[in-house]
XYZ file of C-alpha atoms in Angstrom:
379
model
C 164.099 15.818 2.306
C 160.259 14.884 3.011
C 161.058 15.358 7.093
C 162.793 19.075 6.059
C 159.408 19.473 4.424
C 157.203 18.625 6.693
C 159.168 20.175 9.260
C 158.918 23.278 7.678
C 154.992 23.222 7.060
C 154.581 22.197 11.046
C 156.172 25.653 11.636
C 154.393 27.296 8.936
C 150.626 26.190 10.537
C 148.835 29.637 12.024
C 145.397 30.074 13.729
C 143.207 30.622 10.530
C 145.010 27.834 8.544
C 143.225 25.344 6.424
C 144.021 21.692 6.289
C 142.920 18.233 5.277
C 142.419 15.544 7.494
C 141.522 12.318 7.922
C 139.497 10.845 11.512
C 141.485 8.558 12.987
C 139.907 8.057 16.304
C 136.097 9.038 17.751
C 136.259 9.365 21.133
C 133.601 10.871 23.685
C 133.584 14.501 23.696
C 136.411 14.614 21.238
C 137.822 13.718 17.863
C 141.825 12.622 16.878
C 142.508 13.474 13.088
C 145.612 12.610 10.753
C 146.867 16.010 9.345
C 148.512 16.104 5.634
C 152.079 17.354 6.059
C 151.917 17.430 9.821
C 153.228 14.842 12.634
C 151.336 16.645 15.056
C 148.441 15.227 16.221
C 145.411 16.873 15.137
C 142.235 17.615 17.582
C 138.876 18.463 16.946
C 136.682 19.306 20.490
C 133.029 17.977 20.459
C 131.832 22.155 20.340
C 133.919 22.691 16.695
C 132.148 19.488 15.494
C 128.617 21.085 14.457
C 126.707 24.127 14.572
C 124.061 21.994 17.035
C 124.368 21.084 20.383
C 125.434 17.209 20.213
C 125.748 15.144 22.931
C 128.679 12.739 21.807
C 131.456 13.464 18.803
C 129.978 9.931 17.339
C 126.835 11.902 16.309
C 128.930 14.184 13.947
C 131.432 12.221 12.389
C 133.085 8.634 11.761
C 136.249 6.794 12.082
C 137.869 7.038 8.148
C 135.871 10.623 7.701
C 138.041 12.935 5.163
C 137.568 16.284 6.771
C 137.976 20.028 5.812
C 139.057 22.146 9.273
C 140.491 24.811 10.183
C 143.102 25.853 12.733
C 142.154 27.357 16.093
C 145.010 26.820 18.236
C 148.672 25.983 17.498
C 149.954 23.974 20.236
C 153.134 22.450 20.992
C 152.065 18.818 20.439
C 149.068 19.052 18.671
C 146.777 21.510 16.497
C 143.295 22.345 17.492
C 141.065 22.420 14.808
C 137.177 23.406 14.087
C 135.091 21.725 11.167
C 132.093 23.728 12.059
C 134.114 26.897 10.871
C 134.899 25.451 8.011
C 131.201 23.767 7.176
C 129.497 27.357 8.632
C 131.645 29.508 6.134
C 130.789 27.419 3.045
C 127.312 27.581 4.170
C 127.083 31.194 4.462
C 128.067 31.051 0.961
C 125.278 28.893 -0.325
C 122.994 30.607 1.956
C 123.125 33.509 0.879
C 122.360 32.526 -2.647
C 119.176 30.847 -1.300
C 117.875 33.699 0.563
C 118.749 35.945 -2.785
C 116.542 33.777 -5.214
C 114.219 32.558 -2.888
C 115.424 28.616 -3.187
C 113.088 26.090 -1.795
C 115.436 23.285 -0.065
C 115.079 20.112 1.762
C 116.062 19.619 5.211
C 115.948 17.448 8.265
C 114.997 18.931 11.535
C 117.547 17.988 14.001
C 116.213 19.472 17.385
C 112.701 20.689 19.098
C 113.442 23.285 20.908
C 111.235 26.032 22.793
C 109.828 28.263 20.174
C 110.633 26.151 17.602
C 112.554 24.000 15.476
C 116.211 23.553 14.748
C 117.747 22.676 11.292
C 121.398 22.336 10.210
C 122.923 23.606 7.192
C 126.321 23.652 8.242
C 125.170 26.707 10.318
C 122.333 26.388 12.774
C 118.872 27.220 11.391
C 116.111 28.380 13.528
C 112.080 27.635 12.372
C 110.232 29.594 14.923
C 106.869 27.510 15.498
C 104.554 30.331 13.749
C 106.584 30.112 10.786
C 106.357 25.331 10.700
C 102.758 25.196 9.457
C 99.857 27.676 8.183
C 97.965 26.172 11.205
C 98.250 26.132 14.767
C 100.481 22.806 15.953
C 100.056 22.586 19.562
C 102.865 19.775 19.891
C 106.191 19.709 17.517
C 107.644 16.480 19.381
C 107.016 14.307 16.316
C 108.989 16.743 14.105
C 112.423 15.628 15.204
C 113.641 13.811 12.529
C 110.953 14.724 9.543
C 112.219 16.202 6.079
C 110.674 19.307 5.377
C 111.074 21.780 2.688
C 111.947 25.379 4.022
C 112.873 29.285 2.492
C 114.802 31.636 3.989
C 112.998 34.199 5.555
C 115.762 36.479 7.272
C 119.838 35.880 7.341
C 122.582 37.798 8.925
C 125.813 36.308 9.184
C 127.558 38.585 11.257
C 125.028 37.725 13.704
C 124.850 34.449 12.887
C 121.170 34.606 12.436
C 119.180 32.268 10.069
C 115.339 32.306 9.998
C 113.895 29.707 7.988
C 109.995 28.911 7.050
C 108.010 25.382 6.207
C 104.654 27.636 6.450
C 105.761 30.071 3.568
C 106.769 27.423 1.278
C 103.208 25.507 1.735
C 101.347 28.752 1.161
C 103.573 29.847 -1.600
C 102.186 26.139 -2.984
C 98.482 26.602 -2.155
C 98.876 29.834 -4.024
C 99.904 28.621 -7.179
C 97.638 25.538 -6.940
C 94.947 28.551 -6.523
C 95.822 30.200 -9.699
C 95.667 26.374 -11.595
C 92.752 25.692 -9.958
C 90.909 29.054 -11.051
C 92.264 28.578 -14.452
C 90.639 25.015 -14.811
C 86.931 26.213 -13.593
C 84.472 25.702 -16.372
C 81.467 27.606 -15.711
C 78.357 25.857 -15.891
C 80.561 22.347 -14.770
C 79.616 20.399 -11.806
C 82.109 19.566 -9.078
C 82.348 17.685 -5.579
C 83.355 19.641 -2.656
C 83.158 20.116 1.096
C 81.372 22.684 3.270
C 83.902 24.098 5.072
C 82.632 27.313 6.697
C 78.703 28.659 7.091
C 77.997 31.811 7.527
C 74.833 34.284 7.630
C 74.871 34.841 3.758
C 75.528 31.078 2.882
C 78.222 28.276 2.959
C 81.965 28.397 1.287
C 82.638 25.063 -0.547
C 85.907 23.597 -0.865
C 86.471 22.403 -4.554
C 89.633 21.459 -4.028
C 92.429 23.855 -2.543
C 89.842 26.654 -2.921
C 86.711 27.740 -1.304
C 83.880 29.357 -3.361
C 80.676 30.995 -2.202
C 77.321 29.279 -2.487
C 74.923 32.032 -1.531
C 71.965 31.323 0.717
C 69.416 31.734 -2.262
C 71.427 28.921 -4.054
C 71.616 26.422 -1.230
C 67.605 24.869 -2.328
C 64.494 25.369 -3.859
C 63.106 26.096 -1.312
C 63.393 29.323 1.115
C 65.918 28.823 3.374
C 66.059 31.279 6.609
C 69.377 29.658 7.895
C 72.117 27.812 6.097
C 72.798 25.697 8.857
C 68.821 24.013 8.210
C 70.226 22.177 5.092
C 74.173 22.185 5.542
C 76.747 21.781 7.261
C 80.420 21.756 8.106
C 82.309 18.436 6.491
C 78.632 17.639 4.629
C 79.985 16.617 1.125
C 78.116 18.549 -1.810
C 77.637 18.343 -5.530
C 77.788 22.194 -6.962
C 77.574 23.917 -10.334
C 79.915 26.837 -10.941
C 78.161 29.762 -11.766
C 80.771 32.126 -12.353
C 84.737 32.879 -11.627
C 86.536 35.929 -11.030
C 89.965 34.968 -11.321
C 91.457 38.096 -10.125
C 89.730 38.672 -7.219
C 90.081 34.955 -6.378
C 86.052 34.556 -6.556
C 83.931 31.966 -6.906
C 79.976 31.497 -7.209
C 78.549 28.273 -6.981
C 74.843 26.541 -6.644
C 73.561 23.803 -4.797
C 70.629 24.039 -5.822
C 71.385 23.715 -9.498
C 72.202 20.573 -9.290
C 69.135 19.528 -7.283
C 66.095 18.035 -9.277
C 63.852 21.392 -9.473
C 60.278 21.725 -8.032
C 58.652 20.927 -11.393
C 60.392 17.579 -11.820
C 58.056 14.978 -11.937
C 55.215 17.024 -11.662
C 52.831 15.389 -13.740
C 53.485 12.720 -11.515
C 52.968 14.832 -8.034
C 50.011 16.546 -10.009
C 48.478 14.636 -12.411
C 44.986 15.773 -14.017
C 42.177 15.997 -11.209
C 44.441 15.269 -7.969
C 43.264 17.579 -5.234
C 45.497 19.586 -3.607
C 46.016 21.956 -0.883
C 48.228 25.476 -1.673
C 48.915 28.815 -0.256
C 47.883 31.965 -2.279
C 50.896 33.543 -2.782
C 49.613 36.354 -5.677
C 46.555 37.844 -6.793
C 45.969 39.390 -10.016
C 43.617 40.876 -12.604
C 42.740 37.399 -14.242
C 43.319 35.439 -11.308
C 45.277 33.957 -8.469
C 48.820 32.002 -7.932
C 48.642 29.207 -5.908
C 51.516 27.194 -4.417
C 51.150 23.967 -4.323
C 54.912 22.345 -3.987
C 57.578 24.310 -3.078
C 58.580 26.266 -5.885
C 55.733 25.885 -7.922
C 52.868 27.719 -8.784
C 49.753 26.742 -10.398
C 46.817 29.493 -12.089
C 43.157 29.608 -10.724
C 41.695 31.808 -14.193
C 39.469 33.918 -12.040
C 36.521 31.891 -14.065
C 37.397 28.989 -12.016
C 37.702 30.880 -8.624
C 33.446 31.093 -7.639
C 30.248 29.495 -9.156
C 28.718 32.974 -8.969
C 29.985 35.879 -11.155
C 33.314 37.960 -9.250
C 34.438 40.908 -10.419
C 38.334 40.456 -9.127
C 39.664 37.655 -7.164
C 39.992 40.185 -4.254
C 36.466 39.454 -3.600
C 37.010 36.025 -2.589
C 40.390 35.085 -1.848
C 43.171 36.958 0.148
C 47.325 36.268 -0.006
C 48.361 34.069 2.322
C 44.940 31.992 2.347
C 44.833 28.483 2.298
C 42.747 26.880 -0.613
C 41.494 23.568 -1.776
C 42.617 23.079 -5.888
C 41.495 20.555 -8.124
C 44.495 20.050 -11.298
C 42.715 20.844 -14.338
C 45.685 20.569 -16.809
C 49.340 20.069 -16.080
C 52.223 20.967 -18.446
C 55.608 19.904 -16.669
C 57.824 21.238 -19.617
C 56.399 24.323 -20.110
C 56.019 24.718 -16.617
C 52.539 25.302 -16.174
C 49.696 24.674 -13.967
C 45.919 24.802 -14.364
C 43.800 24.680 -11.313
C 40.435 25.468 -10.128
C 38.903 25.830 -6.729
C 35.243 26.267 -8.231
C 35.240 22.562 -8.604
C 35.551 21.600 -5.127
C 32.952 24.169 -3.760
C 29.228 23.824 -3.462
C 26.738 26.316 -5.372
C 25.541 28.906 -3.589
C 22.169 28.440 -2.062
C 20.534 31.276 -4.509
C 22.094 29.628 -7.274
C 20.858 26.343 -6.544
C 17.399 28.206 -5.911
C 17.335 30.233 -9.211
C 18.284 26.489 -10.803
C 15.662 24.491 -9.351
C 12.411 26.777 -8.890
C 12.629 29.669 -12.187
C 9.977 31.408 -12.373
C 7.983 29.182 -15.226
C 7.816 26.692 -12.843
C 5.944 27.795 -9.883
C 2.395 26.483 -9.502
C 0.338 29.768 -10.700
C 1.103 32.726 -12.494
C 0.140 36.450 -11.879
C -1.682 36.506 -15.265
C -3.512 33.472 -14.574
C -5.145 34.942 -10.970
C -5.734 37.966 -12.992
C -7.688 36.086 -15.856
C -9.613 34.206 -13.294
C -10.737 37.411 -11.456
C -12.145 38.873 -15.129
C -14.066 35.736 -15.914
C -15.921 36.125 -11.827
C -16.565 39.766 -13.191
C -17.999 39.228 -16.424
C -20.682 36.870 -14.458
């Protein structure tokens, strides 16, 4: 009864068929398989075995393997049969749903081609090389083998076309570690990061999977004509976020926040009657601004500007001048300055004159030569 049977279902097998089978023999560039129902011998050719190129049927399946096919060819003494239909037409099926949702998958790259990479999901996947990594990779030989995760980008099964893309799922990752980042910024907090680009207007800081802008008047205390005179690229920085707009993606920071400022220690660098030498930087009614340290500015009261009266400190002093100061008071909290340059000048010759010889002093008065005259007269 079971030879009726199975003589029946050999007859009954048609190209398009699909059977169960079981590898009974691996050899070279082909494959012997045990068919359910069937005495005939069943044979799989090395090109049905995978949707890749492979060199040798060993590299696709074992001795033992339980394998869905399907019939190509009904011969006389034997059925040809492909697994790669089989394995491509359940992809398609899960492929599709991928593409659809947007699925981020694991996968092994089998092959470097030119152009690109080659993947197999049951059907052959194609990774061209702009589409591997959000940066230029001038060699892909050490990919072979690698897991990466990959999206569908573009599929078309009646071409048999299937685009995947490492690069979008690592920028679809910086993106959302972007977004967390933003939403963790504190502003007024102070965070390590990395110069990673210098331009004109400043230097962008990485602060960890985003860059923020520290503007060229926030890079010191100091003026600073180019970035590149205090950073650069790699140089690891301490910064204070000023602000955040989170949906423009933009980010303020200072480096010179976190730097101690110019009147730090200043009763220290200036203590009560140092001498120093400053710039004039501003002249006004009362008196004139000095510049002493970077970033700070002491008063000269016009009073302590000249030994002889001055009616504006124009009279004397000019911006830009160069000046001798002595520290007369010093007030690092409040941030203030005190300084003369009176004391460290000479008095003027007339004053010293006026001082020394007054009138009341000099050997003989007008009155007196008069007097003396009258008494020779009265004689």
């Amino acid at each position: 009864m079971s030879e009726e049977l199975n003589q029946v279902e050999v007859k009954t097998f048609e190209v398009g068929d699909k059977v169960a089978g079981q590898v009974t023999k691996v050899e070279e560039k082909q494959v012997l398989v045990d068919i359910q129902g069937s005495k005939l011998d069943g044979i799989i050719p090395i090109s049905e075995l995978s949707s890749l190129h492979i060199e040798k049927a060993s590299d696709a399946v074992n001795e033992g393997d339980q394998l869905e096919l399907e019939v190509l060819k009904v011969e006389e003494e034997a059925l040809i049969l492909s697994k790669r239909k089989v394995d491509a037409e359940k992809a398609w099926e899960t492929l599709e749903q991928k593409f659809q949702t947007g699925e981020v998958f694991e996968a092994e790259v089998k092959d470097v081609v030119k152009g690109g990479l080659v993947v197999d999901l049951g059907v052959r996947g194609f990774v061209p090389a702009s589409l591997v990594e959000a940066y230029f990779v001038e060699d892909f030989s050490d990919y072979k083998g690698r897991v990466l995760t990959f999206k569908i980008v573009e599929l078309d099964k009646d071409k048999n076309r299937l685009i995947l893309s490492h690069r979008a799922v690592v920028e679809e990752e910086k993106g959302k570690q972007k977004l967390n980042r933003l939403d963790s910024l504190q502003v007024g907090s102070v965070i390590e990061g990395t110069v990673q680009r210098i331009t004109d207007f400043g230097a962008f800081v990485d602060i960890g999977g985003i860059d923020g802008l520290v503007h060229i008047s926030q890079l010191s205390h100091e003026h600073v004509t180019k970035p590149t005179d205090v950073v650069h690229e790699g140089l690891k920085v301490q910064v204070k976020v000023l602000s955040v707009d989170r949906n423009n993606e933009r980010i303020s920071l200072s480096i010179k926040e976190t730097l101690p400022g110019p009147w730090s220690n200043i009763s220290e660098k200036a203590s009560k009657g140092t001498i120093l030498k400053g710039i004039v930087k501003r002249l006004v009614s009362y008196g004139a601004f000095v510049e002493v340290f970077p970033g700070v500015e002491g008063l000269v009261h016009i009073s302590q500007i000249a030994h002889k009266h001055i009616g504006t400190p124009h009279e004397v002093l000019k911006e830009g001048q160069e000046v001798n100061v002595k520290v007369l008071d010093v007030n690092g909290q409040e941030q203030r300055l005190s300084l003369s340059i009176k004391e460290l000048l000479e008095k003027d010759v007339e004053e010293h004159i006026e001082y020394e010889l007054p009138e009341e002093t000099k050997g003989f008065q007008l009155g007196e030569v008069i007097g003396d005259k009258l008494k020779n007269l009265k004689k």
